[in-house]
Coordinates of C-alpha atoms in Angstrom, one line a residue:
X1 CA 124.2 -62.7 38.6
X2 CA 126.9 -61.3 36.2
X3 CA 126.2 -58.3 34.1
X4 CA 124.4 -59.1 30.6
X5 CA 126.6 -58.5 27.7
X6 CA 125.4 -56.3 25.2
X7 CA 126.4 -54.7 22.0
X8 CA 124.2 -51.3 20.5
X9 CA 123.5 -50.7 17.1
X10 CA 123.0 -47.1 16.8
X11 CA 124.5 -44.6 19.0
X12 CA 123.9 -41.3 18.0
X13 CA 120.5 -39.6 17.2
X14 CA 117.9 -41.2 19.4
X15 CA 120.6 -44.1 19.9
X16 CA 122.4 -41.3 22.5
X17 CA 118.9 -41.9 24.7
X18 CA 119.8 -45.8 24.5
X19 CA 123.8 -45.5 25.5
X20 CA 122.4 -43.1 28.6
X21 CA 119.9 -46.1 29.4
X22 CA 122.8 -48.4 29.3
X23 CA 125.1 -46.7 31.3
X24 CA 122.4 -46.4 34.0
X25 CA 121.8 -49.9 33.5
X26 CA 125.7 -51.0 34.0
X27 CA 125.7 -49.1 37.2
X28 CA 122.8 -51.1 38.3
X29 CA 124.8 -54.5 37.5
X30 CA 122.2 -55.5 34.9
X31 CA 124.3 -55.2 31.7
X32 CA 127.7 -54.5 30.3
X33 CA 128.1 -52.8 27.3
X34 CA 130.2 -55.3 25.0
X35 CA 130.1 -53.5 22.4
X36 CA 129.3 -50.1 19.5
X37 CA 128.0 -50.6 15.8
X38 CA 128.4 -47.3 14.5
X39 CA 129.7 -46.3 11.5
X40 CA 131.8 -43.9 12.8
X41 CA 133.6 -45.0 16.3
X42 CA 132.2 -43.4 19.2
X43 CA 134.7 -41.7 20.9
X44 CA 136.0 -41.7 24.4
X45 CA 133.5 -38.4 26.0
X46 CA 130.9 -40.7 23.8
X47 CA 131.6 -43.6 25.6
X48 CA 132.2 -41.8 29.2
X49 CA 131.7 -44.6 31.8
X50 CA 132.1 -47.7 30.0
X51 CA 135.4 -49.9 29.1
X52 CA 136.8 -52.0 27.0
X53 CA 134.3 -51.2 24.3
X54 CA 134.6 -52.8 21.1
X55 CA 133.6 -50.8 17.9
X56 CA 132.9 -52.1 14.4
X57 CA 130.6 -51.1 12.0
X58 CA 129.7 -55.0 10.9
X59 CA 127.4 -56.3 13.3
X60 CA 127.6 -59.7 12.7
X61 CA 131.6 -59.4 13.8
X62 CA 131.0 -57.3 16.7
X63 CA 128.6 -59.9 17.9
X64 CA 130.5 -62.5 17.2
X65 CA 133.7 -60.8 18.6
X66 CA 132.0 -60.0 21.5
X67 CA 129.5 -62.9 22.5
X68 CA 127.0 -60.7 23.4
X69 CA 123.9 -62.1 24.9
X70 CA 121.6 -58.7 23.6
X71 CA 121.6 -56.4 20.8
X72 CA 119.9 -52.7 21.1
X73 CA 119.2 -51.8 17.6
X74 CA 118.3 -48.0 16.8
X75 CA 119.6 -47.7 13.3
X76 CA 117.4 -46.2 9.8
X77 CA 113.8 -48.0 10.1
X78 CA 114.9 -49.9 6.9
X79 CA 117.8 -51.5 8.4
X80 CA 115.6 -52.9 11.5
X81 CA 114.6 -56.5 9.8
X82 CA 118.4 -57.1 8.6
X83 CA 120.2 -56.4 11.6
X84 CA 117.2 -57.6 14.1
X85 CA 117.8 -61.2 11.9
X86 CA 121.3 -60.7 12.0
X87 CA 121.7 -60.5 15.4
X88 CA 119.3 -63.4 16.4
X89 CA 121.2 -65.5 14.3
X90 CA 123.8 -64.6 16.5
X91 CA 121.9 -66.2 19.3
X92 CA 121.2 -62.4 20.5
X93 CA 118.1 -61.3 22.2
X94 CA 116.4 -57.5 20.6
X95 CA 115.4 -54.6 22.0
X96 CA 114.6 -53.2 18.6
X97 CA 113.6 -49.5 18.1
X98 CA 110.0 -48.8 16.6
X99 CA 108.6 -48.9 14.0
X100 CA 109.9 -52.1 13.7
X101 CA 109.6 -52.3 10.0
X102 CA 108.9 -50.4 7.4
X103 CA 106.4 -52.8 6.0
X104 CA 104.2 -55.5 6.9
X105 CA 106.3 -57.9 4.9
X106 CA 109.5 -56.6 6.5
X107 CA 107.8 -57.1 9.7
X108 CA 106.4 -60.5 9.3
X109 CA 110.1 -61.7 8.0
X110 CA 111.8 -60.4 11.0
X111 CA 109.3 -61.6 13.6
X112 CA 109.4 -65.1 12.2
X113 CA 113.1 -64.9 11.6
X114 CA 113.6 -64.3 14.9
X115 CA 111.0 -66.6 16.3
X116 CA 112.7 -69.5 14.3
X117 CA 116.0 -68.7 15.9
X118 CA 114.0 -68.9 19.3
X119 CA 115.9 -65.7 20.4
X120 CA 113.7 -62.6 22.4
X121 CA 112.6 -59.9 21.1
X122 CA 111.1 -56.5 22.6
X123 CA 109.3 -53.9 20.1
X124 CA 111.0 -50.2 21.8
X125 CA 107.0 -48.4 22.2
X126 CA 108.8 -46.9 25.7
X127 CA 105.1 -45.9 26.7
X128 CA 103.9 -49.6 26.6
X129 CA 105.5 -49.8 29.4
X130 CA 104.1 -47.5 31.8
X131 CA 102.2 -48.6 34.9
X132 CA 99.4 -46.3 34.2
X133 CA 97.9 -49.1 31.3
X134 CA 97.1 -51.6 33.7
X135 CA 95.3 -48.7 35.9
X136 CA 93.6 -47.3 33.4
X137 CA 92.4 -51.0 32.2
X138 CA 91.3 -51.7 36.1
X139 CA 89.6 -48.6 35.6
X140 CA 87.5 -48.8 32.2
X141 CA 87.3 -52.7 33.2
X142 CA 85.0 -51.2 36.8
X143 CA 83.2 -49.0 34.4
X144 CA 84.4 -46.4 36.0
X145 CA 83.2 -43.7 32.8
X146 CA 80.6 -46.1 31.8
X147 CA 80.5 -47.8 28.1
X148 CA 83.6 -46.9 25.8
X149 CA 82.2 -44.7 22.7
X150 CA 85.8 -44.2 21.1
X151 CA 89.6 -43.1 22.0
X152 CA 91.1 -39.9 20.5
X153 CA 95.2 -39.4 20.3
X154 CA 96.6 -35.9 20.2
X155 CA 99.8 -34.9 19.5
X156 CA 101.3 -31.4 18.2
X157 CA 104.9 -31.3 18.0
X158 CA 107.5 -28.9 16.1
X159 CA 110.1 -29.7 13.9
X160 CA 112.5 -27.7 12.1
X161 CA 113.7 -28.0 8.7
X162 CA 116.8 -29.6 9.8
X163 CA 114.9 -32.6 11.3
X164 CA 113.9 -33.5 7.9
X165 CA 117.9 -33.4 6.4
X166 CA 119.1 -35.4 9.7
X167 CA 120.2 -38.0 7.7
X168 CA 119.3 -39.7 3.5
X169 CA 116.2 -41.5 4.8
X170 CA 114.2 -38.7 7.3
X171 CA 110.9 -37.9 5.8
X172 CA 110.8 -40.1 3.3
X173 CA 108.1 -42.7 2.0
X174 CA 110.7 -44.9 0.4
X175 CA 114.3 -44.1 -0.6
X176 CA 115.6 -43.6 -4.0
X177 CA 116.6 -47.5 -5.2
X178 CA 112.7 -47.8 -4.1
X179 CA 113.4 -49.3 -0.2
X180 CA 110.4 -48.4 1.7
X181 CA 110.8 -46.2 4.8
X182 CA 107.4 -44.5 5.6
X183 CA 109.3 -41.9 7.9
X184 CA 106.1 -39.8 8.3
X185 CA 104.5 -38.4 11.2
X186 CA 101.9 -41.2 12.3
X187 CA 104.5 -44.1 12.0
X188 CA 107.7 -42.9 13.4
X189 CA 107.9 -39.3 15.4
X190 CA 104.3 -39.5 17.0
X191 CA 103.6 -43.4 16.7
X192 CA 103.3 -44.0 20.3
X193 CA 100.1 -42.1 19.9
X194 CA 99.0 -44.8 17.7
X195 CA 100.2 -48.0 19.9
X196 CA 98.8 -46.2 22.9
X197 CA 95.8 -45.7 21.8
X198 CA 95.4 -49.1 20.4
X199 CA 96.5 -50.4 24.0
X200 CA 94.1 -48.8 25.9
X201 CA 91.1 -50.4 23.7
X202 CA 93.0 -53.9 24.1
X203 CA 93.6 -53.6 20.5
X204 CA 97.4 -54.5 19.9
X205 CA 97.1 -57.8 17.5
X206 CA 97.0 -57.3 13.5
X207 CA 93.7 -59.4 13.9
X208 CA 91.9 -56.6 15.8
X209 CA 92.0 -53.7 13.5
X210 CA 89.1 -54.1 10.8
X211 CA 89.1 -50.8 9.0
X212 CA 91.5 -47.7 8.6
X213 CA 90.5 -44.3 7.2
X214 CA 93.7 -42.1 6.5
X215 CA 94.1 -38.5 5.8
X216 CA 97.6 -37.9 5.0
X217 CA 99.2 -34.5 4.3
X218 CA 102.5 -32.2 4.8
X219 CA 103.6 -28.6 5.1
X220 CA 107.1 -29.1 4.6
X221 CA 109.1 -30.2 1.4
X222 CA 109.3 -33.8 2.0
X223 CA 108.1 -36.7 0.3
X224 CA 106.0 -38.3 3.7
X225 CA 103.9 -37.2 5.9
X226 CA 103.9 -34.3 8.7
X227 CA 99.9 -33.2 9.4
X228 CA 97.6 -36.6 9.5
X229 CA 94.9 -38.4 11.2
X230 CA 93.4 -41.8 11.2
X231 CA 90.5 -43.5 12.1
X232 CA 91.1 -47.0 13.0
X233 CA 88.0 -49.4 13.6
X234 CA 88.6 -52.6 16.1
X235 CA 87.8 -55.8 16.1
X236 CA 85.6 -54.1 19.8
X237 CA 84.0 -52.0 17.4
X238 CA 85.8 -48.8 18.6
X239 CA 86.6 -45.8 16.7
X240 CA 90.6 -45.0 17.6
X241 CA 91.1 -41.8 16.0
X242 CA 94.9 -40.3 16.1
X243 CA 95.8 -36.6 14.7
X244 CA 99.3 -35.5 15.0
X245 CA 101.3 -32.9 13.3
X246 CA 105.2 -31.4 13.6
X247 CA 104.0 -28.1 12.2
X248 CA 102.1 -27.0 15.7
X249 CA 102.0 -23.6 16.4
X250 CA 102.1 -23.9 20.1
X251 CA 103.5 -27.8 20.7
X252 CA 102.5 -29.7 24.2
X253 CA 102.4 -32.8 25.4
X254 CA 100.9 -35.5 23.3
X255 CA 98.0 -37.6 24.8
X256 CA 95.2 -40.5 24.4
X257 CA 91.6 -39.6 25.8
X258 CA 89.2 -42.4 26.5
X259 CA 85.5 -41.1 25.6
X260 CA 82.9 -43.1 28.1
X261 CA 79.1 -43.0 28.0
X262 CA 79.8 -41.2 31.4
X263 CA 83.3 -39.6 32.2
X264 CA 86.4 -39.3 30.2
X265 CA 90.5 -40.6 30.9
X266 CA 93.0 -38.3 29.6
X267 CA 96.4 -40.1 29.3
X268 CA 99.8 -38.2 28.5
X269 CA 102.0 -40.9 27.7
X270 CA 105.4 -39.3 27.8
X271 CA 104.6 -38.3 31.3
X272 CA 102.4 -41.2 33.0
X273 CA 100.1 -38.9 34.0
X274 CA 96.4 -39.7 34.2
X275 CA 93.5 -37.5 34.4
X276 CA 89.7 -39.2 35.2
X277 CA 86.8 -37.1 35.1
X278 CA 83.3 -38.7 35.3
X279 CA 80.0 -38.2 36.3
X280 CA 79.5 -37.5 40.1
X281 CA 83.1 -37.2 41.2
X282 CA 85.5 -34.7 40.6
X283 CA 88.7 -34.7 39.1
X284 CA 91.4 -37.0 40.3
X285 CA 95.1 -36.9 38.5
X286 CA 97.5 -39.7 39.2
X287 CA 100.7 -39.9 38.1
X288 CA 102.4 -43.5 37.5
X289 CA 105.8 -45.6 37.3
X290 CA 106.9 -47.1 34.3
X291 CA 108.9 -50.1 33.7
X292 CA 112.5 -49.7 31.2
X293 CA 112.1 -52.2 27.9
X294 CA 115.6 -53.1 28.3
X295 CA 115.4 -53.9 31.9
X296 CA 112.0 -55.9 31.1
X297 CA 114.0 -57.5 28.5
X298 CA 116.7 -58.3 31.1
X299 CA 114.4 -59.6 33.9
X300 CA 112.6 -62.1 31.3
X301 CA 116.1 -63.5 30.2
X302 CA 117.3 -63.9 33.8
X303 CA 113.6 -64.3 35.8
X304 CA 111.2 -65.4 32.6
X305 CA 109.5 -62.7 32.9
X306 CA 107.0 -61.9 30.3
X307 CA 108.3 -59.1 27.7
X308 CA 105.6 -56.1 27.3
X309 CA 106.1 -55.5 23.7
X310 CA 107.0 -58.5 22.0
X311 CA 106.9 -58.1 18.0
X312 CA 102.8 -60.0 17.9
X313 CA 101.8 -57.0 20.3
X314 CA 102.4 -54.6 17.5
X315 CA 100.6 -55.9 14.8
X316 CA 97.6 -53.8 14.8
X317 CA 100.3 -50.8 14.7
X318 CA 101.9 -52.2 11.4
X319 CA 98.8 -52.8 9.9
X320 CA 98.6 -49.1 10.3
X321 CA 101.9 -48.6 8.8
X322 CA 101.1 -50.9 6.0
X323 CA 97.9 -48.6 5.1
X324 CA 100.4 -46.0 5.3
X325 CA 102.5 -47.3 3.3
X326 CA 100.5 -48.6 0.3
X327 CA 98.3 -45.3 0.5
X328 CA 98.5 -42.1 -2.1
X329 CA 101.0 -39.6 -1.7
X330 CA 100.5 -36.9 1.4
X331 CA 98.4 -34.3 -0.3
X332 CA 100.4 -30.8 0.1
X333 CA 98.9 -28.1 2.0
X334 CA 99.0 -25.2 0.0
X335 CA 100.9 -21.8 1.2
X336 CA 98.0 -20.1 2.7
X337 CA 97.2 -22.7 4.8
X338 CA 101.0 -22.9 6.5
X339 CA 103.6 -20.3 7.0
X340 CA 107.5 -19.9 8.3
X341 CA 108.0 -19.0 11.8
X342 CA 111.6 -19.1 11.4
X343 CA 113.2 -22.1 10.1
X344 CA 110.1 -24.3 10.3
X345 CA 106.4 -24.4 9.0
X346 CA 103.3 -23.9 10.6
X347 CA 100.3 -24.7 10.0
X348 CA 97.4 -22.5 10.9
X349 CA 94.6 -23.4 13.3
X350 CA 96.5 -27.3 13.8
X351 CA 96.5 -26.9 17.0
X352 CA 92.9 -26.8 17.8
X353 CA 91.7 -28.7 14.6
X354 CA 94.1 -31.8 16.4
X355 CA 92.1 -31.3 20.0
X356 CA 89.1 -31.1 18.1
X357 CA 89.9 -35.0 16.4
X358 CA 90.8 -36.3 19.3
X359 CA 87.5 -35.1 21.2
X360 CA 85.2 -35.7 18.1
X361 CA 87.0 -38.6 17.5
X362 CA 86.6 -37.3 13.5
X363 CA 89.3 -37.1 10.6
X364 CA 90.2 -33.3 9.6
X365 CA 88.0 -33.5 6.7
X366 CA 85.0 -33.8 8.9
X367 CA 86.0 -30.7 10.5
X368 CA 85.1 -27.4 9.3
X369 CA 88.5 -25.6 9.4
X370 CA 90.7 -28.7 7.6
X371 CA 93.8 -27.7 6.4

């Protein structure tokens, strides 16, 4: 089969990570990158290993200059439902970046948009597609740690000031003409924690989240949020707790633990690493593939194969953003409870009180040391 043409919205940022996938991609034979959507033309180390690249910064020209059959989109979060409805118009299939919108109307108007123009589309949560889901499901599915009591998410990054000035919309709730964005820790830097931890209960439809309890706060000077936790109730009746924060004093690897009536899975999504501890066995750590969004979105235009995230399989995630969304302003940590370790902010004892969620599966207010 000939390469699939493709044009990317986004190139720089996080949109670098997508031209690298591409270009691995092209090598394979799977695509051919048609064509750039940047405001400012990529130039030619930028675009090292492709040719005949065309540039614009009006998507709707470059795909119709281009024909391309697919469209990566990694642009601001409030420019996902435009272009994503732009380019299906176009006939194009989407890989669009998460969150996919910045509100649950935004999101219902793509999704139907682009189901009425009957073109594909695949929701960018990278960890959705790793091999260790299905496992862990086989695993939980042979009560293998007995009767699911809960999931707990942990995830303590660092950010520095500059991450927050990387561009007009970071770390905003909504920008100044009053465009929502809801750039804050649970539904853009650390969101996988969220969709993972929905996954692993099953819990990925907007119909199977029944309750959310939010505690939203920040550190740094920003109008969203950067310390939070949630407790989100499915439709199974499981608690899915989630605390994250960019302020960590010592950041690691973000993960989801299963909590079972008799054992325990510990995943760490960015690596596909698993970790099952249970009663009468000891340890056993496996580490798993993963499957490339893109290429899945590839294979199910060539081979029908079905996509892994398509936009339905995020709903209980935007109902989480939605909550954010339409919920109080972060409440600001006050100075003693945070200070500078250079150019970032740290916030004291996060480290532990975010293990201490995810293994009590509690919000930090239930905890005694909440920020």
């Amino acid at each position: 089969m000939t390469p699939t043409p493709l044009v990317l919205a986004g190139a720089r940022g996080h949109g670098r990570w997508h031209l690298d996938n591409i270009r691995r991609l092209q090598r394979a034979g799977l695509v051919r990158l048609a064509g750039v959507c940047e405001l400012r033309p990529l130039d030619a180390r930028e675009l090292d290993g492709f040719d005949g690249v065309a540039q614009s910064a009006d998507l709707a020209a470059l795909l119709a200059a281009t024909g391309a059959r697919a469209a990566v989109i990694c642009t601001p979060i409030d420019t996902h439902t435009p272009l994503a409805l732009t380019a299906a118009l176009h006939g194009a299939h989407i890989l669009l970046e998460k969150p996919p919108a910045p509100s649950w109307r935004e999101f219902r108007r793509m999704a139907d948009g682009v189901g009425r123009a009957g073109t594909a589309c695949q929701i960018g949560f990278q960890s959705l597609g790793s091999h260790a889901l299905p496992a862990i499901a086989e695993l939980l599915a042979d009560g293998a740690i007995g009767e699911v009591r809960g999931i707990g998410a942990a995830g303590a990054w660092a950010r520095d000031e500059a991450y927050f000035r990387r561009s007009p919309w970071a770390g905003k709730r909504r920008l100044d003409d009053g465009t929502d964005v809801v750039d804050g820790v649970l539904t853009n830097p650390l969101a996988h924690a969220v969709a993972t931890a929905l996954a692993l209960d099953g819990s990925l439809h907007a119909d199977d989240v029944t309750d959310i309890e939010l505690d939203l706060a920040r550190a740094n000077d920003i109008e969203a949020d950067d310390t939070s936790c949630v407790r989100i109730t499915t439709a199974r009746g499981t608690p899915v707790t989630v605390a994250v924060t960019l302020c960590a004093e010592r950041p690691g690897e973000p993960y989801v633990v299963v909590h079972g009536s008799h054992g325990r899975i510990t995943f760490w999504y960015k690596q596909d690493r698993v970790l099952v501890q249970r009663a009468g066995h000891g340890p056993v750590e496996t580490v798993h593939g993963r499957t490339d969004l893109l290429e899945n979105l590839i294979a199910h235009l060539r081979d029908g194969d079905d996509l892994l995230v398509p936009p339905h399989r995020t709903g209980a995630f935007m109902r989480l953003v939605e909550a954010v969304r339409t919920a109080p302003d972060p409440r600001r940590l006050p100075e003693g409870s945070w200070y500078a370790d250079g150019n970032r902010r740290v916030v004291k004892g996060i480290d532990d009180l975010v293990r201490a969620s995810a293994c009590t599966l509690s919000l930090f207010a239930e905890l005694e040391s909440s920020p």
